Amino acid sequence: MSDMRKNAAEAMSVPLAAIDRCPKIELIGNREAIVDGCRGVAEYGEGAIRLNISGGSVCFFGKGLEITCLYSNEAIIKGIISNMEFCL
Amino acid sequence: MLIRLLRFFRGYVYIIFSGDNPERMLTVLSRSRLPFWDIRRRKGGISVCMFASHFKKLPALRKGAGVKIHITARRGLPFLALKYRRRWGFALGFGLFILLNFAASLFVWNISVEGNKNVPTADILGYLNQAGVYEGALRRDIDCDNIRIMLAKDIPNISWASLSIEGCRLTVSVHERQPIDKTDNTPCNLVASRDGVIESIRVLTGKTIIKKGQIVEKGELLVSGALEYSTGAAELIAAKGEVFARTIREICVEQPLSYTQTRRTGETAHRRVFSFFGLDIPLFLGEIRQEYEKVTETKKIETEKGYLPISVTTATFYFTEQQNINLSEEEAKTAAKAQMENLCREIKDYEIISFEDSFQIENGICRMTRHIQALENIAATEFLEFDSANPD
């Protein structure tokens, strides 16, 4: 994340997430994950799904994983998520 | 549910991306803004669903992705129509069904009457029939406002009526007139309804004019509703009571010595008519030529909301023959007596104390006369009329 953005957020007293371009991952228990800021699918398997994000990729491990929804920059993963790993 | 319906009507395909890197195709697809769903990993690749019309754009997109695309299944209305394109009869039948359904909805198929207690439903339906309202009539031809006014005006005892059409069902709601009860407290006298000899008097209110044993004529005052007090004041009240008197009555019956009687032979025949939305379809051939007595029975299909306009009417014909009956004088007298006894059994207005029968046979007719001495309540109400010009 650039220093300029960080300083701008502090100066305007706004949350960092509002102006940052980092991907946002929302986990609902270990059953669902909503990834906002996804740049594509790198790997798709039942036990592992890897999504490209800015600065690397994020990998979800588990059982019965599937991508139920895929848009240009958003993906929803459902299944039993046992592990989540960032690959930078 | 709506989305599934939309997908069905547009038609969609199951496709599978196979190759070294099918995930890359997913990325390309997501960026192309083409809608797709049901993303699954299968043996040999990744399968997705997309609309059939968008599939044509895939070859341009897959360049550089290094994947092969196969269609594994086709679903939806366009594919069904293609599969059954030679089955024009099915389409015709479906179209006919829609047409008939629409046509049937233009008519009234069920009429129900509610709110009537004393006015028979048959009378109301008969009147409506004459006004052009019947099962099978066009809905748009029924002028509800006009007919309800005419119904209340032309049928006595109906004070208010309303007609409402819901779907193919017409509901007629009526309100009957409540008779004004004049007998409660309206000032009245009790007068004799017949000639007689007073047997007993039981007066609740009013001034008794007559006494026991007195002979009274029809119309004579029995109990007066006009009271005069010793103070000079006068009051008009409703005279109430019972005045029993012995009266003379005469009942006459006639029994012809020769007559023709209709008798059932024991043979029957059945004829059925199937009624379907106002169309009567006879389920028989030939006509009945003999003399008969007919009894009809109609069976309709009943639902929670009323009857459907589908019914079967069965007419049972009991064949009859004319039989000439000749009676002797004694037999005629016996038959006349039986008639008289039946009549007397129905009498509830008075009690028969004694009677005397006499017979007269003339011109082939046996005439029996019963002279009855009866005991009955002869008190009849006569309302007092006021002269507005001279109130005194």
Short mmCIF file of C-alpha atoms in Angstrom, two decimals:
data_model
loop_
_atom_site.label_atom_id
_atom_site.label_comp_id
_atom_site.label_asym_id
_atom_site.label_seq_id
_atom_site.Cartn_x
_atom_site.Cartn_y
_atom_site.Cartn_z
CA MET A 1 0.00 0.00 0.00
CA SER A 2 1.62 3.36 -0.94
CA ASP A 3 2.61 5.84 1.75
CA MET A 4 0.80 8.61 -0.12
CA ARG A 5 -2.52 6.82 0.28
CA LYS A 6 -1.85 6.09 3.89
CA ASN A 7 -1.05 9.74 4.60
CA ALA A 8 -4.11 10.92 2.68
CA ALA A 9 -6.36 8.61 4.72
CA GLU A 10 -4.90 9.90 7.98
CA ALA A 11 -5.21 13.53 6.89
CA MET A 12 -8.86 13.14 5.83
CA SER A 13 -9.70 10.94 8.84
CA VAL A 14 -11.25 8.28 6.67
CA PRO A 15 -10.79 4.52 7.11
CA LEU A 16 -7.89 3.10 5.15
CA ALA A 17 -10.11 0.53 3.51
CA ALA A 18 -12.16 3.27 1.81
CA ILE A 19 -9.31 4.41 -0.46
CA ASP A 20 -7.10 1.39 -0.52
CA ARG A 21 -6.94 -1.00 -3.44
CA CYS A 22 -6.26 -4.08 -1.34
CA PRO A 23 -8.57 -7.06 -1.89
CA LYS A 24 -11.22 -7.56 0.78
CA ILE A 25 -12.02 -11.05 1.97
CA GLU A 26 -15.19 -11.69 3.96
CA LEU A 27 -15.47 -15.02 5.73
CA ILE A 28 -18.81 -16.37 6.93
CA GLY A 29 -17.82 -19.03 9.40
CA ASN A 30 -15.80 -21.58 7.52
CA ARG A 31 -18.49 -22.17 4.91
CA GLU A 32 -18.32 -19.17 2.66
CA ALA A 33 -15.75 -16.65 1.53
CA ILE A 34 -16.45 -13.53 -0.51
CA VAL A 35 -13.36 -12.17 -2.21
CA ASP A 36 -13.64 -8.61 -3.50
CA GLY A 37 -10.72 -7.48 -5.66
CA CYS A 38 -10.07 -10.84 -7.24
CA ARG A 39 -8.20 -10.80 -10.56
CA GLY A 40 -8.95 -14.28 -11.80
CA VAL A 41 -8.75 -17.95 -10.98
CA ALA A 42 -5.29 -19.49 -10.87
CA GLU A 43 -6.26 -22.95 -9.66
CA TYR A 44 -9.60 -24.66 -9.21
CA GLY A 45 -9.87 -27.96 -7.44
CA GLU A 46 -12.25 -29.53 -4.94
CA GLY A 47 -9.64 -29.39 -2.21
CA ALA A 48 -8.00 -26.09 -3.13
CA ILE A 49 -8.98 -22.91 -4.94
CA ARG A 50 -6.39 -20.25 -5.70
CA LEU A 51 -7.42 -16.77 -6.73
CA ASN A 52 -5.15 -14.05 -8.11
CA ILE A 53 -5.25 -10.80 -6.14
CA SER A 54 -3.15 -7.64 -6.34
CA GLY A 55 0.32 -8.42 -5.08
CA GLY A 56 -0.01 -12.21 -5.26
CA SER A 57 -2.70 -14.81 -4.72
CA VAL A 58 -4.86 -16.26 -1.96
CA CYS A 59 -5.45 -19.96 -1.62
CA PHE A 60 -8.37 -21.62 0.12
CA PHE A 61 -7.97 -25.23 1.29
CA GLY A 62 -10.77 -27.48 2.44
CA LYS A 63 -13.36 -29.99 1.30
CA GLY A 64 -16.06 -29.70 -1.35
CA LEU A 65 -14.91 -26.22 -2.39
CA GLU A 66 -16.59 -24.60 -5.36
CA ILE A 67 -16.87 -21.14 -6.87
CA THR A 68 -20.57 -20.37 -6.85
CA CYS A 69 -20.22 -16.92 -8.34
CA LEU A 70 -17.49 -15.28 -10.38
CA TYR A 71 -17.54 -11.73 -11.66
CA SER A 72 -14.76 -9.61 -13.08
CA ASN A 73 -13.47 -8.62 -9.63
CA GLU A 74 -15.54 -10.66 -7.18
CA ALA A 75 -15.71 -14.33 -6.37
CA ILE A 76 -17.77 -16.31 -3.87
CA ILE A 77 -16.40 -19.61 -2.62
CA LYS A 78 -18.51 -22.14 -0.77
CA GLY A 79 -17.58 -25.36 0.93
CA ILE A 80 -15.78 -26.38 4.11
CA ILE A 81 -12.78 -24.07 4.37
CA SER A 82 -10.11 -25.49 6.61
CA ASN A 83 -7.23 -23.16 5.73
CA MET A 84 -6.51 -19.89 3.96
CA GLU A 85 -3.07 -18.90 2.73
CA PHE A 86 -1.69 -15.76 1.12
CA CYS A 87 1.05 -16.29 -1.47
CA LEU A 88 2.93 -13.05 -2.04
CA MET B 1 -37.49 -19.36 -9.17
CA LEU B 2 -37.86 -16.44 -11.54
CA ILE B 3 -34.23 -16.75 -12.59
CA ARG B 4 -34.73 -20.45 -13.35
CA LEU B 5 -37.77 -19.60 -15.43
CA LEU B 6 -35.85 -16.95 -17.33
CA ARG B 7 -33.02 -19.38 -18.01
CA PHE B 8 -35.48 -22.00 -19.22
CA PHE B 9 -37.16 -19.64 -21.64
CA ARG B 10 -33.86 -18.34 -23.05
CA GLY B 11 -32.24 -21.74 -23.24
CA TYR B 12 -28.82 -22.57 -21.78
CA VAL B 13 -25.98 -25.02 -22.33
CA TYR B 14 -23.60 -26.97 -20.10
CA ILE B 15 -20.06 -26.55 -21.44
CA ILE B 16 -16.78 -28.00 -20.27
CA PHE B 17 -13.38 -26.36 -20.64
CA SER B 18 -10.64 -28.90 -20.98
CA GLY B 19 -6.92 -28.47 -21.50
CA ASP B 20 -3.83 -27.50 -19.53
CA ASN B 21 -5.23 -24.36 -17.96
CA PRO B 22 -9.01 -24.26 -17.91
CA GLU B 23 -8.92 -21.86 -14.94
CA ARG B 24 -7.60 -19.21 -17.31
CA MET B 25 -10.80 -19.52 -19.32
CA LEU B 26 -12.78 -18.80 -16.16
CA THR B 27 -10.83 -15.59 -15.67
CA VAL B 28 -11.40 -14.57 -19.29
CA LEU B 29 -15.08 -15.38 -19.00
CA SER B 30 -15.51 -13.38 -15.79
CA ARG B 31 -13.92 -10.33 -17.44
CA SER B 32 -16.10 -10.63 -20.54
CA ARG B 33 -19.21 -9.81 -18.47
CA LEU B 34 -21.08 -12.75 -19.97
CA PRO B 35 -23.28 -14.31 -17.30
CA PHE B 36 -22.40 -17.86 -16.35
CA TRP B 37 -23.12 -20.07 -13.38
CA ASP B 38 -22.78 -23.53 -11.83
CA ILE B 39 -18.98 -23.60 -11.96
CA ARG B 40 -17.75 -27.09 -11.09
CA ARG B 41 -14.58 -29.10 -11.40
CA ARG B 42 -15.27 -32.24 -13.40
CA LYS B 43 -13.17 -35.05 -14.78
CA GLY B 44 -11.42 -33.58 -17.75
CA GLY B 45 -11.93 -29.91 -16.91
CA ILE B 46 -14.20 -27.25 -15.51
CA SER B 47 -17.88 -27.09 -16.41
CA VAL B 48 -20.07 -24.01 -16.44
CA CYS B 49 -23.57 -23.09 -17.64
CA MET B 50 -24.31 -20.14 -19.86
CA PHE B 51 -27.05 -18.87 -22.12
CA ALA B 52 -27.15 -20.50 -25.54
CA SER B 53 -27.06 -17.13 -27.28
CA HIS B 54 -23.78 -16.22 -25.54
CA PHE B 55 -22.05 -19.45 -26.47
CA LYS B 56 -21.30 -18.07 -29.94
CA LYS B 57 -18.99 -15.48 -28.39
CA LEU B 58 -16.79 -18.10 -26.72
CA PRO B 59 -14.55 -19.05 -29.66
CA ALA B 60 -13.35 -15.42 -29.89
CA LEU B 61 -12.65 -15.34 -26.16
CA ARG B 62 -10.82 -18.64 -25.91
CA LYS B 63 -8.03 -17.58 -28.26
CA GLY B 64 -4.86 -17.61 -26.26
CA ALA B 65 -6.42 -19.53 -23.37
CA GLY B 66 -5.38 -22.86 -24.84
CA VAL B 67 -8.59 -24.70 -23.89
CA LYS B 68 -11.03 -26.87 -25.73
CA ILE B 69 -14.76 -26.23 -25.34
CA HIS B 70 -17.36 -28.96 -25.50
CA ILE B 71 -21.11 -28.75 -25.03
CA THR B 72 -22.26 -31.51 -22.71
CA ALA B 73 -25.96 -30.70 -22.48
CA ARG B 74 -28.61 -28.35 -23.84
CA ARG B 75 -31.57 -27.23 -21.79
CA GLY B 76 -34.48 -24.86 -22.20
CA LEU B 77 -37.45 -23.97 -24.36
CA PRO B 78 -35.62 -23.25 -27.65
CA PHE B 79 -34.15 -26.76 -27.63
CA LEU B 80 -37.47 -28.34 -26.69
CA ALA B 81 -39.18 -26.48 -29.54
CA LEU B 82 -36.51 -27.67 -31.94
CA LYS B 83 -36.87 -31.25 -30.76
CA TYR B 84 -40.65 -31.24 -31.19
CA ARG B 85 -40.86 -28.98 -34.23
CA ARG B 86 -42.70 -31.66 -36.21
CA ARG B 87 -45.27 -32.14 -33.49
CA TRP B 88 -47.49 -29.35 -34.72
CA GLY B 89 -50.53 -31.06 -33.26
CA PHE B 90 -49.19 -30.48 -29.77
CA ALA B 91 -48.71 -26.77 -30.45
CA LEU B 92 -52.13 -26.56 -32.05
CA GLY B 93 -53.72 -28.32 -29.08
CA PHE B 94 -51.96 -26.03 -26.66
CA GLY B 95 -53.07 -22.99 -28.61
CA LEU B 96 -56.63 -24.31 -28.70
CA PHE B 97 -56.54 -24.86 -24.96
CA ILE B 98 -55.46 -21.26 -24.35
CA LEU B 99 -58.16 -20.02 -26.73
CA LEU B 100 -60.92 -22.12 -25.16
CA ASN B 101 -59.84 -21.09 -21.69
CA PHE B 102 -60.02 -17.46 -22.68
CA ALA B 103 -63.35 -17.91 -24.46
CA ALA B 104 -64.88 -19.76 -21.50
CA SER B 105 -63.88 -16.96 -19.16
CA LEU B 106 -66.12 -14.54 -21.07
CA PHE B 107 -69.28 -16.28 -19.86
CA VAL B 108 -71.09 -16.71 -16.56
CA TRP B 109 -71.15 -20.37 -15.61
CA ASN B 110 -72.48 -20.32 -12.08
CA ILE B 111 -75.28 -18.28 -10.51
CA SER B 112 -75.91 -18.39 -6.79
CA VAL B 113 -78.64 -16.63 -4.81
CA GLU B 114 -78.21 -15.75 -1.16
CA GLY B 115 -80.15 -13.89 1.47
CA ASN B 116 -83.62 -15.19 0.54
CA LYS B 117 -85.75 -17.05 3.03
CA ASN B 118 -89.35 -16.65 1.89
CA VAL B 119 -88.86 -15.80 -1.78
CA PRO B 120 -88.05 -19.05 -3.63
CA THR B 121 -84.68 -19.20 -5.38
CA ALA B 122 -86.45 -20.60 -8.45
CA ASP B 123 -88.55 -17.42 -8.72
CA ILE B 124 -85.48 -15.21 -8.62
CA LEU B 125 -83.61 -17.37 -11.15
CA GLY B 126 -86.68 -17.44 -13.39
CA TYR B 127 -86.86 -13.64 -13.34
CA LEU B 128 -83.14 -13.35 -14.06
CA ASN B 129 -83.52 -15.79 -16.94
CA GLN B 130 -86.11 -13.53 -18.54
CA ALA B 131 -83.78 -10.57 -18.03
CA GLY B 132 -81.03 -12.37 -19.95
CA VAL B 133 -79.06 -13.60 -16.96
CA TYR B 134 -78.50 -17.35 -17.06
CA GLU B 135 -75.69 -19.87 -16.97
CA GLY B 136 -73.87 -19.43 -20.25
CA ALA B 137 -74.70 -15.74 -20.70
CA LEU B 138 -71.96 -13.34 -21.81
CA ARG B 139 -70.54 -11.40 -18.88
CA ARG B 140 -70.39 -8.13 -20.74
CA ASP B 141 -74.11 -8.33 -21.62
CA ILE B 142 -75.17 -8.41 -17.97
CA ASP B 143 -76.02 -4.93 -16.71
CA CYS B 144 -75.75 -5.55 -12.97
CA ASP B 145 -76.93 -2.10 -11.88
CA ASN B 146 -80.04 -2.10 -14.03
CA ILE B 147 -81.01 -5.68 -13.21
CA ARG B 148 -80.69 -5.27 -9.47
CA ILE B 149 -83.03 -2.25 -9.55
CA MET B 150 -85.56 -4.15 -11.66
CA LEU B 151 -85.30 -7.20 -9.41
CA ALA B 152 -86.13 -5.20 -6.29
CA LYS B 153 -88.93 -3.43 -8.11
CA ASP B 154 -90.62 -6.34 -9.86
CA ILE B 155 -90.40 -9.13 -7.31
CA PRO B 156 -92.62 -8.47 -4.32
CA ASN B 157 -91.08 -8.96 -0.89
CA ILE B 158 -87.61 -8.05 -2.09
CA SER B 159 -86.52 -4.67 -0.78
CA TRP B 160 -82.92 -4.66 -1.98
CA ALA B 161 -80.80 -6.69 -4.37
CA SER B 162 -77.25 -6.68 -5.65
CA LEU B 163 -75.46 -8.56 -8.40
CA SER B 164 -71.72 -9.14 -8.44
CA ILE B 165 -69.62 -11.04 -10.95
CA GLU B 166 -66.37 -12.63 -9.79
CA GLY B 167 -64.65 -14.53 -12.54
CA CYS B 168 -67.32 -16.72 -14.06
CA ARG B 169 -69.55 -16.71 -11.00
CA LEU B 170 -72.52 -14.41 -10.49
CA THR B 171 -73.75 -13.90 -6.95
CA VAL B 172 -77.19 -12.43 -6.35
CA SER B 173 -77.70 -11.06 -2.84
CA VAL B 174 -81.23 -10.10 -1.83
CA HIS B 175 -82.82 -8.55 1.19
CA GLU B 176 -86.45 -9.40 1.87
CA ARG B 177 -89.05 -6.96 3.13
CA GLN B 178 -89.84 -7.31 6.81
CA PRO B 179 -93.64 -7.31 7.28
CA ILE B 180 -94.80 -4.60 9.63
CA ASP B 181 -96.35 -6.30 12.59
CA LYS B 182 -99.52 -4.35 13.19
CA THR B 183 -100.84 -6.69 15.83
CA ASP B 184 -98.52 -5.73 18.64
CA ASN B 185 -99.89 -2.52 20.09
CA THR B 186 -101.97 -1.01 17.31
CA PRO B 187 -105.44 -0.21 18.72
CA CYS B 188 -107.97 -2.76 17.55
CA ASN B 189 -111.26 -4.49 18.41
CA LEU B 190 -112.04 -8.18 18.30
CA VAL B 191 -114.98 -9.02 16.06
CA ALA B 192 -116.65 -12.31 15.14
CA SER B 193 -115.20 -14.02 12.08
CA ARG B 194 -118.25 -16.31 11.78
CA ASP B 195 -121.77 -16.75 13.10
CA GLY B 196 -121.89 -18.83 16.25
CA VAL B 197 -122.97 -19.34 19.84
CA ILE B 198 -120.48 -18.16 22.42
CA GLU B 199 -119.07 -21.05 24.46
CA SER B 200 -116.16 -19.46 26.35
CA ILE B 201 -114.47 -16.08 26.58
CA ARG B 202 -110.87 -15.42 27.54
CA VAL B 203 -109.95 -11.77 27.27
CA LEU B 204 -106.46 -10.47 28.03
CA THR B 205 -107.02 -6.79 27.22
CA GLY B 206 -110.11 -4.84 26.20
CA LYS B 207 -113.74 -4.57 27.24
CA THR B 208 -115.89 -7.67 26.74
CA ILE B 209 -119.15 -6.86 25.04
CA ILE B 210 -120.68 -10.34 24.69
CA LYS B 211 -121.44 -13.10 27.16
CA LYS B 212 -121.52 -16.88 27.19
CA GLY B 213 -124.45 -18.40 25.35
CA GLN B 214 -125.04 -15.32 23.24
CA ILE B 215 -125.66 -15.77 19.51
CA VAL B 216 -123.36 -13.58 17.44
CA GLU B 217 -123.26 -12.81 13.78
CA LYS B 218 -120.24 -12.42 11.58
CA GLY B 219 -118.65 -9.00 12.07
CA GLU B 220 -120.32 -8.39 15.44
CA LEU B 221 -118.16 -6.70 18.08
CA LEU B 222 -116.92 -9.13 20.73
CA VAL B 223 -114.20 -7.24 22.64
CA SER B 224 -113.77 -3.50 22.37
CA GLY B 225 -110.42 -1.74 22.30
CA ALA B 226 -111.96 1.61 23.23
CA LEU B 227 -111.95 2.01 27.00
CA GLU B 228 -113.86 4.72 28.87
CA TYR B 229 -112.98 5.37 32.46
CA SER B 230 -115.21 6.72 35.15
CA THR B 231 -113.13 9.88 35.21
CA GLY B 232 -114.28 10.57 31.67
CA ALA B 233 -110.96 9.71 30.10
CA ALA B 234 -110.86 7.41 27.12
CA GLU B 235 -108.12 5.18 25.81
CA LEU B 236 -107.64 3.10 22.69
CA ILE B 237 -105.80 -0.18 23.18
CA ALA B 238 -105.16 -3.39 21.26
CA ALA B 239 -107.86 -5.81 22.37
CA LYS B 240 -106.44 -9.31 22.80
CA GLY B 241 -108.07 -12.57 23.71
CA GLU B 242 -109.85 -15.69 22.52
CA VAL B 243 -113.57 -16.18 22.07
CA PHE B 244 -114.64 -19.76 21.45
CA ALA B 245 -118.00 -20.38 19.85
CA ARG B 246 -119.96 -23.26 18.43
CA THR B 247 -120.27 -22.78 14.72
CA ILE B 248 -121.89 -24.63 11.85
CA ARG B 249 -119.77 -25.59 8.88
CA GLU B 250 -120.34 -27.59 5.75
CA ILE B 251 -117.78 -29.53 3.75
CA CYS B 252 -118.62 -31.01 0.38
CA VAL B 253 -116.75 -33.64 -1.65
CA GLU B 254 -117.65 -35.13 -5.02
CA GLN B 255 -116.88 -38.57 -6.32
CA PRO B 256 -117.76 -39.39 -9.94
CA LEU B 257 -119.18 -42.87 -10.55
CA SER B 258 -117.24 -43.28 -13.82
CA TYR B 259 -113.83 -41.82 -14.40
CA THR B 260 -110.54 -42.46 -16.09
CA GLN B 261 -107.52 -43.12 -13.97
CA THR B 262 -103.89 -42.99 -15.04
CA ARG B 263 -102.04 -46.06 -13.91
CA ARG B 264 -98.37 -46.96 -14.24
CA THR B 265 -97.79 -50.12 -16.21
CA GLY B 266 -94.51 -50.94 -14.42
CA GLU B 267 -92.31 -50.37 -17.46
CA THR B 268 -89.72 -47.64 -17.38
CA ALA B 269 -87.19 -46.06 -19.70
CA HIS B 270 -84.21 -43.82 -18.99
CA ARG B 271 -82.86 -40.97 -21.06
CA ARG B 272 -79.72 -39.02 -20.23
CA VAL B 273 -78.52 -35.62 -21.35
CA PHE B 274 -74.97 -34.43 -20.80
CA SER B 275 -74.75 -30.68 -20.29
CA PHE B 276 -71.36 -29.09 -20.92
CA PHE B 277 -71.00 -25.33 -20.58
CA GLY B 278 -74.54 -24.70 -21.74
CA LEU B 279 -74.41 -27.26 -24.56
CA ASP B 280 -76.91 -30.11 -24.11
CA ILE B 281 -75.72 -33.36 -25.64
CA PRO B 282 -78.36 -36.12 -25.68
CA LEU B 283 -76.95 -39.52 -24.80
CA PHE B 284 -79.80 -41.45 -26.36
CA LEU B 285 -81.46 -42.24 -29.64
CA GLY B 286 -85.13 -42.38 -30.46
CA GLU B 287 -88.10 -40.75 -28.78
CA ILE B 288 -90.74 -41.90 -26.35
CA ARG B 289 -94.11 -42.39 -28.02
CA GLN B 290 -96.16 -43.87 -25.22
CA GLU B 291 -97.89 -41.97 -22.46
CA TYR B 292 -95.66 -41.47 -19.47
CA GLU B 293 -94.93 -39.70 -16.22
CA LYS B 294 -91.46 -38.15 -16.15
CA VAL B 295 -89.16 -37.74 -13.17
CA THR B 296 -85.87 -35.93 -13.74
CA GLU B 297 -82.74 -35.89 -11.65
CA THR B 298 -79.72 -33.69 -12.32
CA LYS B 299 -76.26 -34.44 -11.01
CA LYS B 300 -73.75 -31.59 -11.07
CA ILE B 301 -70.09 -31.48 -10.17
CA GLU B 302 -69.73 -29.56 -6.95
CA THR B 303 -66.64 -27.71 -5.82
CA GLU B 304 -65.93 -25.64 -2.75
CA LYS B 305 -66.95 -22.48 -4.56
CA GLY B 306 -70.13 -23.82 -6.19
CA TYR B 307 -71.21 -25.99 -9.08
CA LEU B 308 -69.37 -26.41 -12.36
CA PRO B 309 -71.43 -25.97 -15.55
CA ILE B 310 -71.10 -29.71 -16.24
CA SER B 311 -73.99 -31.98 -15.38
CA VAL B 312 -75.84 -35.14 -16.33
CA THR B 313 -79.64 -35.07 -16.29
CA THR B 314 -81.37 -38.43 -16.08
CA ALA B 315 -85.05 -38.55 -17.00
CA THR B 316 -86.93 -41.65 -15.87
CA PHE B 317 -90.09 -42.32 -17.88
CA TYR B 318 -92.76 -44.35 -16.12
CA PHE B 319 -95.13 -45.60 -18.80
CA THR B 320 -98.79 -45.20 -17.99
CA GLU B 321 -102.13 -46.36 -19.30
CA GLN B 322 -105.61 -45.00 -18.93
CA GLN B 323 -107.95 -47.18 -16.99
CA ASN B 324 -111.73 -46.73 -16.98
CA ILE B 325 -113.15 -47.08 -13.51
CA ASN B 326 -116.85 -47.66 -12.91
CA LEU B 327 -118.11 -47.54 -9.37
CA SER B 328 -121.38 -48.66 -7.92
CA GLU B 329 -123.27 -46.24 -5.71
CA GLU B 330 -122.01 -47.91 -2.55
CA GLU B 331 -118.43 -47.88 -3.80
CA ALA B 332 -118.77 -44.21 -4.72
CA LYS B 333 -120.09 -43.41 -1.26
CA THR B 334 -117.19 -45.27 0.33
CA ALA B 335 -114.68 -43.40 -1.85
CA ALA B 336 -116.36 -40.08 -1.03
CA LYS B 337 -116.21 -40.92 2.68
CA ALA B 338 -112.49 -41.69 2.41
CA GLN B 339 -111.92 -38.32 0.72
CA MET B 340 -113.91 -36.59 3.43
CA GLU B 341 -111.94 -38.29 6.23
CA ASN B 342 -108.65 -37.22 4.62
CA LEU B 343 -109.91 -33.64 4.41
CA CYS B 344 -111.09 -33.59 8.02
CA ARG B 345 -107.76 -34.96 9.19
CA GLU B 346 -106.05 -31.87 7.75
CA ILE B 347 -108.33 -29.45 9.60
CA LYS B 348 -106.50 -27.61 12.32
CA ASP B 349 -108.47 -24.36 12.57
CA TYR B 350 -111.37 -25.79 14.55
CA GLU B 351 -112.41 -28.78 16.59
CA ILE B 352 -115.25 -30.95 15.30
CA ILE B 353 -117.80 -31.63 18.00
CA SER B 354 -120.33 -33.53 15.93
CA PHE B 355 -121.20 -34.06 12.31
CA GLU B 356 -123.87 -35.45 10.07
CA ASP B 357 -123.28 -36.83 6.58
CA SER B 358 -125.65 -36.77 3.68
CA PHE B 359 -125.27 -38.20 0.16
CA GLN B 360 -126.75 -37.11 -3.12
CA ILE B 361 -126.21 -38.98 -6.38
CA GLU B 362 -127.02 -36.95 -9.47
CA ASN B 363 -125.76 -36.95 -13.06
CA GLY B 364 -123.21 -39.68 -12.35
CA ILE B 365 -121.66 -37.84 -9.41
CA CYS B 366 -121.92 -38.83 -5.76
CA ARG B 367 -121.97 -35.68 -3.67
CA MET B 368 -121.26 -36.07 0.04
CA THR B 369 -121.99 -33.19 2.41
CA ARG B 370 -120.81 -33.18 6.00
CA HIS B 371 -122.60 -30.74 8.32
CA ILE B 372 -120.20 -30.02 11.13
CA GLN B 373 -120.76 -28.49 14.48
CA ALA B 374 -117.41 -27.08 15.43
CA LEU B 375 -115.81 -25.29 18.34
CA GLU B 376 -113.43 -22.55 17.27
CA ASN B 377 -111.92 -19.23 18.15
CA ILE B 378 -113.94 -16.68 16.23
CA ALA B 379 -112.15 -13.56 17.52
CA ALA B 380 -110.70 -11.66 14.58
CA THR B 381 -108.72 -8.44 14.82
CA GLU B 382 -110.24 -5.29 13.38
CA PHE B 383 -107.93 -2.30 13.50
CA LEU B 384 -109.47 0.93 14.54
CA GLU B 385 -109.50 3.57 11.82
CA PHE B 386 -109.17 7.22 12.68
CA ASP B 387 -110.89 10.12 10.93
CA SER B 388 -108.19 12.76 10.69
CA ALA B 389 -110.80 15.48 9.99
CA ASN B 390 -112.65 14.67 13.20
CA PRO B 391 -110.27 13.21 15.71
CA ASP B 392 -112.98 12.95 18.37
#
